Structure formats: C-alpha cells, structure tokens
XYZ file of N, CA and C in Angstrom:
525
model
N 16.898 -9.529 -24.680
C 17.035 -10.458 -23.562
C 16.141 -10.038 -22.391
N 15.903 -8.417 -21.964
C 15.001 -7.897 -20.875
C 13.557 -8.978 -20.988
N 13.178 -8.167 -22.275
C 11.980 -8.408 -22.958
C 11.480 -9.646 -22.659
N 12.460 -10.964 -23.003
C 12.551 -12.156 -22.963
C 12.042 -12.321 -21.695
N 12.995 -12.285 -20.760
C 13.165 -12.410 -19.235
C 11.404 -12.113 -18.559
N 11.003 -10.657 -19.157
C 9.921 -10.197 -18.472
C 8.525 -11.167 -19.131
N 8.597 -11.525 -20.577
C 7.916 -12.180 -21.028
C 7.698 -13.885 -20.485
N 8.632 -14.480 -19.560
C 8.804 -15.425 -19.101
C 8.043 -15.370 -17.782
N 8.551 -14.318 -16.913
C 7.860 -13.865 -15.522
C 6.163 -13.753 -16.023
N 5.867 -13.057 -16.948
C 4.358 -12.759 -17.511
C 3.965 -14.554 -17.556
N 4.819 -15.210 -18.349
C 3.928 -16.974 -18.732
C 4.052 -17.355 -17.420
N 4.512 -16.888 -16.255
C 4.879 -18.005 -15.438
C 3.450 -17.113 -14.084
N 2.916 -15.724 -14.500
C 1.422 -15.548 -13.955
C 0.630 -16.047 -14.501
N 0.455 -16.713 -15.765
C -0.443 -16.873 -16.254
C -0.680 -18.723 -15.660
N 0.558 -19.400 -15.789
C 0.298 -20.639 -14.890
C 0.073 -20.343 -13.425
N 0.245 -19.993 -12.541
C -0.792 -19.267 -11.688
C -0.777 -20.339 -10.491
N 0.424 -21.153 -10.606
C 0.374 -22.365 -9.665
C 1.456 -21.975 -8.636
N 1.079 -22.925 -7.651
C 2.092 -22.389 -6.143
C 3.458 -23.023 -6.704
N 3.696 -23.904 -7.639
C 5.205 -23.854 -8.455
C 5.858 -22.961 -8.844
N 5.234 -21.946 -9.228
C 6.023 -20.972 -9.625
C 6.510 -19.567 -8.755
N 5.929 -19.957 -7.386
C 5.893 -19.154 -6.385
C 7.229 -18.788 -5.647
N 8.200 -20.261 -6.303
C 9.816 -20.351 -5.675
C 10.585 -19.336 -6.652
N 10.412 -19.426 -8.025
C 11.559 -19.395 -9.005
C 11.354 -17.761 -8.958
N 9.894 -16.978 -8.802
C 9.104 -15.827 -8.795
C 10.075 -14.984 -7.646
N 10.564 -15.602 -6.589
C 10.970 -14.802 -5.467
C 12.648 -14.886 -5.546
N 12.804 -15.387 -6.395
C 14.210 -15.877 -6.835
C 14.338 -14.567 -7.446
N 13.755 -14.259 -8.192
C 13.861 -13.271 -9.288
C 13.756 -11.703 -8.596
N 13.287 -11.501 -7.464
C 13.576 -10.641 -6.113
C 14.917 -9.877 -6.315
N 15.805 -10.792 -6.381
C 17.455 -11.074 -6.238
C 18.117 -10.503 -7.403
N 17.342 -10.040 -8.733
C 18.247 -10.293 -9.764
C 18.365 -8.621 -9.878
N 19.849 -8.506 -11.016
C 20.393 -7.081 -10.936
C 19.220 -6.013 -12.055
N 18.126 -6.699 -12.417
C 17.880 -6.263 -13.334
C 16.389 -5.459 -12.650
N 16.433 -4.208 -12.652
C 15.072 -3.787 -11.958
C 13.729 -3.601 -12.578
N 13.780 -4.235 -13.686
C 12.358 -4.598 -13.906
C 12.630 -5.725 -14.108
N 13.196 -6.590 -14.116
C 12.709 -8.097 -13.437
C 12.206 -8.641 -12.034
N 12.955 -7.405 -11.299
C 12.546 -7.451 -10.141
C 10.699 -6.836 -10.093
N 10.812 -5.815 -10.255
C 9.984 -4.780 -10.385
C 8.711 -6.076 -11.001
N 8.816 -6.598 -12.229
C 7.582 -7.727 -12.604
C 7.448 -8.750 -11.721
N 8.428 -9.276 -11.124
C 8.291 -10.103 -10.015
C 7.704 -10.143 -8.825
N 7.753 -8.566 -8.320
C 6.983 -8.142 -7.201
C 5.504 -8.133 -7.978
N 5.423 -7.453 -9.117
C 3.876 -7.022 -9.330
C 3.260 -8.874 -9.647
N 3.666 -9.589 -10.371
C 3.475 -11.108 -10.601
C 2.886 -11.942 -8.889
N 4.481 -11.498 -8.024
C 3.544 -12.569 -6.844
C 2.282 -11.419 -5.957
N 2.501 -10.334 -6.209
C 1.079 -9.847 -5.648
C 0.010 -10.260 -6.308
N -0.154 -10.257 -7.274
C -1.596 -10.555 -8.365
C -1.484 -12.156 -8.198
N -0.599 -12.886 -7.542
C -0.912 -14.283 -7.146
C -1.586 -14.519 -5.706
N -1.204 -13.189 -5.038
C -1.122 -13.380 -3.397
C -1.047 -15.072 -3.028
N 0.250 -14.630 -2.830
C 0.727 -16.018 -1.837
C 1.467 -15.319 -0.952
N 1.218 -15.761 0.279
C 1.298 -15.517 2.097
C 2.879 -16.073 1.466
N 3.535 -16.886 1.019
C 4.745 -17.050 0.927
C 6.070 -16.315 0.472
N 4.526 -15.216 0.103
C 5.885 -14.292 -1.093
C 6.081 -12.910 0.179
N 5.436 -13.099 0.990
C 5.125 -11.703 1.858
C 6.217 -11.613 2.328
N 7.058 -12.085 3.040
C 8.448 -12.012 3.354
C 9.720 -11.362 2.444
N 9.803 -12.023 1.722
C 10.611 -11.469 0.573
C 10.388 -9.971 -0.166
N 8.674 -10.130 -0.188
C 8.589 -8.752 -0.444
C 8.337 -7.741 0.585
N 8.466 -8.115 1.747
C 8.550 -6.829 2.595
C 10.261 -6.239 2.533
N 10.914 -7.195 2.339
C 12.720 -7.206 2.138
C 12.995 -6.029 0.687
N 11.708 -5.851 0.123
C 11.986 -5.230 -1.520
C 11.445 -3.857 -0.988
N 10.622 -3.476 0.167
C 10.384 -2.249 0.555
C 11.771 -1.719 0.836
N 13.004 -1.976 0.615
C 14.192 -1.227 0.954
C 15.176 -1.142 -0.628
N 14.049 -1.648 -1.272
C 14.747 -1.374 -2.531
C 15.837 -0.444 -2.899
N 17.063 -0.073 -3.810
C 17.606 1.464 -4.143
C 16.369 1.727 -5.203
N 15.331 1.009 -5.779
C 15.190 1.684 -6.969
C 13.584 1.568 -6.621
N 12.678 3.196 -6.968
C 11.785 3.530 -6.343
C 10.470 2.456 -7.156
N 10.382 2.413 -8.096
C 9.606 1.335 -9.211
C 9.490 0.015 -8.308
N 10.311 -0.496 -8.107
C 10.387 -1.676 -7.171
C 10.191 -1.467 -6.043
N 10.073 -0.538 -5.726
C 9.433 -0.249 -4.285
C 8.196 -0.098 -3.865
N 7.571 0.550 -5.343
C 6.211 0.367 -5.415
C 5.783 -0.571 -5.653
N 6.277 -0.978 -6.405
C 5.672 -2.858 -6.822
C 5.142 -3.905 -5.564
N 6.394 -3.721 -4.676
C 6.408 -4.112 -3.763
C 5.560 -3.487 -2.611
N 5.062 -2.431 -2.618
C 3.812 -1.728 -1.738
C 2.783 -2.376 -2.196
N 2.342 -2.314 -3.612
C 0.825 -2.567 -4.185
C 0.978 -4.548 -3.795
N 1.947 -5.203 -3.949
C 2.214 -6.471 -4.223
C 1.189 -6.981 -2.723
N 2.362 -6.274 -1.339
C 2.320 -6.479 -0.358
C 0.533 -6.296 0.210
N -0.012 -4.924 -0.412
C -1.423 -4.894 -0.502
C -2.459 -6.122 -0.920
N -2.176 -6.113 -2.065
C -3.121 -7.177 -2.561
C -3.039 -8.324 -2.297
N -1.950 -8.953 -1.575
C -1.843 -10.366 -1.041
C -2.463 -9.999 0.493
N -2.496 -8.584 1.019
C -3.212 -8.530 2.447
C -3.062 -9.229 3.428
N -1.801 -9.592 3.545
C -1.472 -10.222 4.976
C -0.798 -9.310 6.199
N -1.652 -9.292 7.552
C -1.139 -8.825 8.618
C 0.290 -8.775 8.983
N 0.656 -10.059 8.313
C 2.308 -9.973 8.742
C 3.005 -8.276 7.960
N 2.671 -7.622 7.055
C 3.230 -6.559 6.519
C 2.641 -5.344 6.863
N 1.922 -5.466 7.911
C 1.336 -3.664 9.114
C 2.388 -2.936 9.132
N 3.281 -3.958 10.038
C 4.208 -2.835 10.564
C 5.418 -2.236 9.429
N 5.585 -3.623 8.678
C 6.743 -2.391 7.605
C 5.783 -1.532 6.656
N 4.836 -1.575 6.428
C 4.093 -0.719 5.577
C 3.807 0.179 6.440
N 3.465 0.293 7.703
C 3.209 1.507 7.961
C 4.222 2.303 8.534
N 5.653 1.653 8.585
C 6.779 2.513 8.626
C 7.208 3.728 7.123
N 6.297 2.744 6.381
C 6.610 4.048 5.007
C 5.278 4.958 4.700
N 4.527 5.664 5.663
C 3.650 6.218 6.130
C 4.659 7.304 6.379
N 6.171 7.006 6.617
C 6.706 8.506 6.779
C 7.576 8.284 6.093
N 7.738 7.639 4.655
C 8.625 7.785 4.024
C 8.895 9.079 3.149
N 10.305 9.808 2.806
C 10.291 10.496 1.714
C 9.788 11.067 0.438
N 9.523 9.562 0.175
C 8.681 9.771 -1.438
C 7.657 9.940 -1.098
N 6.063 10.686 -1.650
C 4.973 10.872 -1.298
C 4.337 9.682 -2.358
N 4.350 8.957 -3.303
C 4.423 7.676 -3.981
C 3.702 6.815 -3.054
N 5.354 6.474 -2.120
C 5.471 5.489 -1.301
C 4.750 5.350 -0.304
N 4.449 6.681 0.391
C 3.538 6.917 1.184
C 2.236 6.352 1.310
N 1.579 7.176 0.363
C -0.171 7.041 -0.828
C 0.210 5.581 -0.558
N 0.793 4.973 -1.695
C 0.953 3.251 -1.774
C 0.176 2.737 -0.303
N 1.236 2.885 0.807
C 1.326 2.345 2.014
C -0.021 2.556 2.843
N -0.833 3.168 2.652
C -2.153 4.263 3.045
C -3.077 2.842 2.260
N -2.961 2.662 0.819
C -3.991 2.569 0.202
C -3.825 0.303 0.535
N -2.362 0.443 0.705
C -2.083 -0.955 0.747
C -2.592 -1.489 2.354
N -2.670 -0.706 3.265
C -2.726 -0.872 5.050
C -4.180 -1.111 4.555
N -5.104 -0.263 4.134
C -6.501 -0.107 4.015
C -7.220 -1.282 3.583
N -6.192 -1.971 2.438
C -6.603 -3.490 1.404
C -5.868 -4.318 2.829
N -5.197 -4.206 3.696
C -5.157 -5.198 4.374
C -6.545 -5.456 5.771
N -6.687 -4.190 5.811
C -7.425 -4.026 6.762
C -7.977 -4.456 8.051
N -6.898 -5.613 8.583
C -6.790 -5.512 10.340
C -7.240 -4.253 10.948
N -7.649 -4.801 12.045
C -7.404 -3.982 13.141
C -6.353 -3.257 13.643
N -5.228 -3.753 13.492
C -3.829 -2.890 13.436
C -3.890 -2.640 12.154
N -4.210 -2.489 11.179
C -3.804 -1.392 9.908
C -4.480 -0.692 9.948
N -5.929 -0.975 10.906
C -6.684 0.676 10.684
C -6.457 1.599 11.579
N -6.025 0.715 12.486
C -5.339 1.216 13.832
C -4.274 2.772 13.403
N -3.184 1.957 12.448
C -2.064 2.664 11.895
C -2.809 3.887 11.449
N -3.592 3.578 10.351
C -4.184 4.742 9.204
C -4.752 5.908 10.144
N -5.632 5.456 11.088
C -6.424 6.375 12.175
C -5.323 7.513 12.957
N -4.387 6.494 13.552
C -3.584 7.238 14.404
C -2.807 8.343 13.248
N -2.843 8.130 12.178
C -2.116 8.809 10.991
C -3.038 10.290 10.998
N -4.477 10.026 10.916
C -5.098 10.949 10.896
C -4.433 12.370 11.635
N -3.797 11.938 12.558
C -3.675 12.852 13.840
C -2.462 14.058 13.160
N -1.601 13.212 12.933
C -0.138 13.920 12.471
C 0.274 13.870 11.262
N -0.145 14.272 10.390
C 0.250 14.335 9.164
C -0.230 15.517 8.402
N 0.374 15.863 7.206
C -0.031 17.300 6.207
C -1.208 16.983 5.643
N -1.721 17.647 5.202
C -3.124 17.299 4.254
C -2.993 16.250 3.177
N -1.982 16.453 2.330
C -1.705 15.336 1.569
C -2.156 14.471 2.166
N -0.838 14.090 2.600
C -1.266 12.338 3.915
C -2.126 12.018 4.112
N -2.901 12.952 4.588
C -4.007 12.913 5.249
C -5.099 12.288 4.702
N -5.311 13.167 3.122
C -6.057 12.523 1.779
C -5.602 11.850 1.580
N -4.568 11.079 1.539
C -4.145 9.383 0.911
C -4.584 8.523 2.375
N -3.982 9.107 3.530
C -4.796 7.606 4.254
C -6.221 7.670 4.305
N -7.056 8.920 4.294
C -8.640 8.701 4.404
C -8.878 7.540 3.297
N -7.758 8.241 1.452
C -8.565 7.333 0.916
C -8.284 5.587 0.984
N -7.108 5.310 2.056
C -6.802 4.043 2.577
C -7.447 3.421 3.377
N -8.057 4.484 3.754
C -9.065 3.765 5.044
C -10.643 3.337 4.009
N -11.047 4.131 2.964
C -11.972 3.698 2.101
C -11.999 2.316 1.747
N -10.685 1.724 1.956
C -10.316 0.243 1.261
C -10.553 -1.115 2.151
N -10.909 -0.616 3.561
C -10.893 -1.302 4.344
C -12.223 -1.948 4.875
N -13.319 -1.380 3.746
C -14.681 -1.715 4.388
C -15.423 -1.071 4.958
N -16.317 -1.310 5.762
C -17.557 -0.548 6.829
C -16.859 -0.111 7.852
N -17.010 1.205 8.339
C -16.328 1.856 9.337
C -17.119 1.841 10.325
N -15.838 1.474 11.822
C -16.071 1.716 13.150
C -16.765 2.910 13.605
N -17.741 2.962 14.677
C -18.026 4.040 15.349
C -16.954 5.159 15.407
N -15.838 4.623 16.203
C -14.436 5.029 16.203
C -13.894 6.053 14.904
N -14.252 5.448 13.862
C -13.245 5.808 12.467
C -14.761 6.945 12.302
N -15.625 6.517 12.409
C -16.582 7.618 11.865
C -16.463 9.015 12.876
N -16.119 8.958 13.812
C -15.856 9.904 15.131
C -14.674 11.079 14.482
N -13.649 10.000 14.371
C -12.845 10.435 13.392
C -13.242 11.511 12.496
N -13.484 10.948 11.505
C -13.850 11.340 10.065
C -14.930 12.655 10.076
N -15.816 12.593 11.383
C -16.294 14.106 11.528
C -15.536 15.090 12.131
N -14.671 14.767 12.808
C -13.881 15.710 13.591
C -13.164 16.338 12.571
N -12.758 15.602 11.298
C -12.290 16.339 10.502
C -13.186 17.243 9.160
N -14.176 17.331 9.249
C -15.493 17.539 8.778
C -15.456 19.120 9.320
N -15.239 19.024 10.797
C -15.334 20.030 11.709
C -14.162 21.312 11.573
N -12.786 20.505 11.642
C -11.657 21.281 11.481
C -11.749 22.126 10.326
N -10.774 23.011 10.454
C -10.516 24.342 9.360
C -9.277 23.845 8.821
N -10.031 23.546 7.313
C -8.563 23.286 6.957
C -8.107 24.222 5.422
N -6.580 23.826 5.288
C -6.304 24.712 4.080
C -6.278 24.316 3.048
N -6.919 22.878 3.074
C -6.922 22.217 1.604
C -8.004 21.834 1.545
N -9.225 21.645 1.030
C -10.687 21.483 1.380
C -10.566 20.285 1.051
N -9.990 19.811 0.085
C -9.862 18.175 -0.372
C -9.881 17.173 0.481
N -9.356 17.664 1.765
C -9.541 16.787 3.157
C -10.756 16.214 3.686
N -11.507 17.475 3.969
C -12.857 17.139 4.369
C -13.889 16.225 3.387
N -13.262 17.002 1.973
C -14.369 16.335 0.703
C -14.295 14.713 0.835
N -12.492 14.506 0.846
C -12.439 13.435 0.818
C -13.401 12.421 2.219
N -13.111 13.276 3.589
C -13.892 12.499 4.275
C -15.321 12.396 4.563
N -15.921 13.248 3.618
C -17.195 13.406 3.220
C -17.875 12.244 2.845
N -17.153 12.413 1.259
C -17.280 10.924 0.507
C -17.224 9.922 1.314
N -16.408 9.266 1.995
C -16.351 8.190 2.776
C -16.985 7.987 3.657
N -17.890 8.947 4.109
C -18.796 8.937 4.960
C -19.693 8.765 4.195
N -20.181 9.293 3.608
C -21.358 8.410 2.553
C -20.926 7.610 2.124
N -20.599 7.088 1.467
C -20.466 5.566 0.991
C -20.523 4.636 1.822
N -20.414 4.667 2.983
C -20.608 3.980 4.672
C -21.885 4.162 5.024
N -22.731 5.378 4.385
C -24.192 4.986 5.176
C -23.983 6.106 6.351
C-alpha cells in the first residue's frame, strides 16, 4: 500500500500540472513519513510559489527525512518568502539541516539570503562555515562585499584548512 501511495505521488510529478499542486500539499498532512517526505521532494522539483507555505510548516517536522525534503524542496522553488525560516535552521541541531539551509538560502539568493549566509560567516564553527561558503557558491557572481569577506577568511588562521580551500575555490570560480 506505501509503495502504491508513493508510486501515485511519483505519476502525479510526472503530470507536472498546477492540478496537482492541491492534492500534493494535502499529502503534507498524512501519518505516513514518506508520503510526506515524497510530497515535499515532488512540489519542490515542481516549484510552485504555492507550495512554499505549507512547506515552510514541514521545517518543524518530528521526523528528520521530511525535514530535509522540505529544506531542498523550499530551495529549489527559491522563493524569498522562506529567508527567514531557513535561515532560522542555520542554528539548528542537526548539522544535515543546517548544510541544507546554507545550500538552500544560496539557490534562493536574495539579497536577504546572502545577507543571512554572510552575517553567518562571522559566528559559526568551521563546519558551518564550509557549508554556508559552499551556499553562498549557489547564489551566483559575488558582491565586492562577499569577496571582502571571503579574503578575510583567506587571511585568518584557521584549524580546519578546508575553510579557506573552500573560499579559495569560490573565489576563483568568480573571476
């Protein structure tokens, strides 16, 4: 019956029409967490601005799968309306959720999401640090600003070299 269920959510991406955009967020709701879990990944790979609501509501998921779904979902549909709850899980628990939120702010890439990622630069562990640089990679051609950035950390002493490498790279690839 799962199988069924998930195989239905799969035919109903493949019609790919704003009809199926209602029954898709319906399925948000249900007890079953990979129905949910396909549902989030289904209306992201549709991006519809309609589903963004509902799935910012799935960033509070209990179950961490659906939470991601709902990070990458919220990414790839790239609407401003989801800055601010995505970059509230910039300090979430899971380091998953985090990365996700870094790489999803970056695919949205406002001015307030780079805003977020930048100011992230400041306070965070190295990890972090390497997941939002590589979030900020997602966002396009970098500001004077972000490149200012990105040497200062070039400059710093750090204890994970992966930091700098990472903002190395991104500095080349920018030119």
């Amino acid at each position: 019956d799962r199988e069924i269920r998930v195989a239905v959510i799969m035919a109903l991406a493949l019609i790919g029409s704003e009809e199926v955009i209602d029954p898709l967020i319906n399925l948000l709701n249900d007890t079953d967490e990979l129905i949910r879990e396909a549902a989030c990944d289904i209306l992201g790979k549709l991006k519809s601005i309609q589903a963004v609501e509902p799935l910012i509501t799935m960033l509070d998921d209990t179950n961490d799968e659906v939470r991601e779904s709902a990070v990458i979902a919220l990414g790839l549909i790239a609407s401003d309306i989801a800055t601010k709850p995505l970059a509230k899980l910039l300090d979430d628990e899971d380091s998953s959720i985090r990365s996700l939120a870094a790489e999803s702010l970056g695919q949205i890439g406002s001015d307030e999401a780079i805003e977020v990622l930048v100011n992230k630069l400041e306070d965070k562990n190295y990890r972090d640090k390497k997941n939002i640089i590589i979030g900020l990679d997602k966002t396009g051609p970098l500001s004077v600003y972000l490149v200012e950035k990105l040497f200062r950390i070039l400059e710093d002493q750090h204890e994970d070299r992966y930091v700098p490498l990472q903002a190395a790279i991104l500095l080349s690839y920018n030119g």
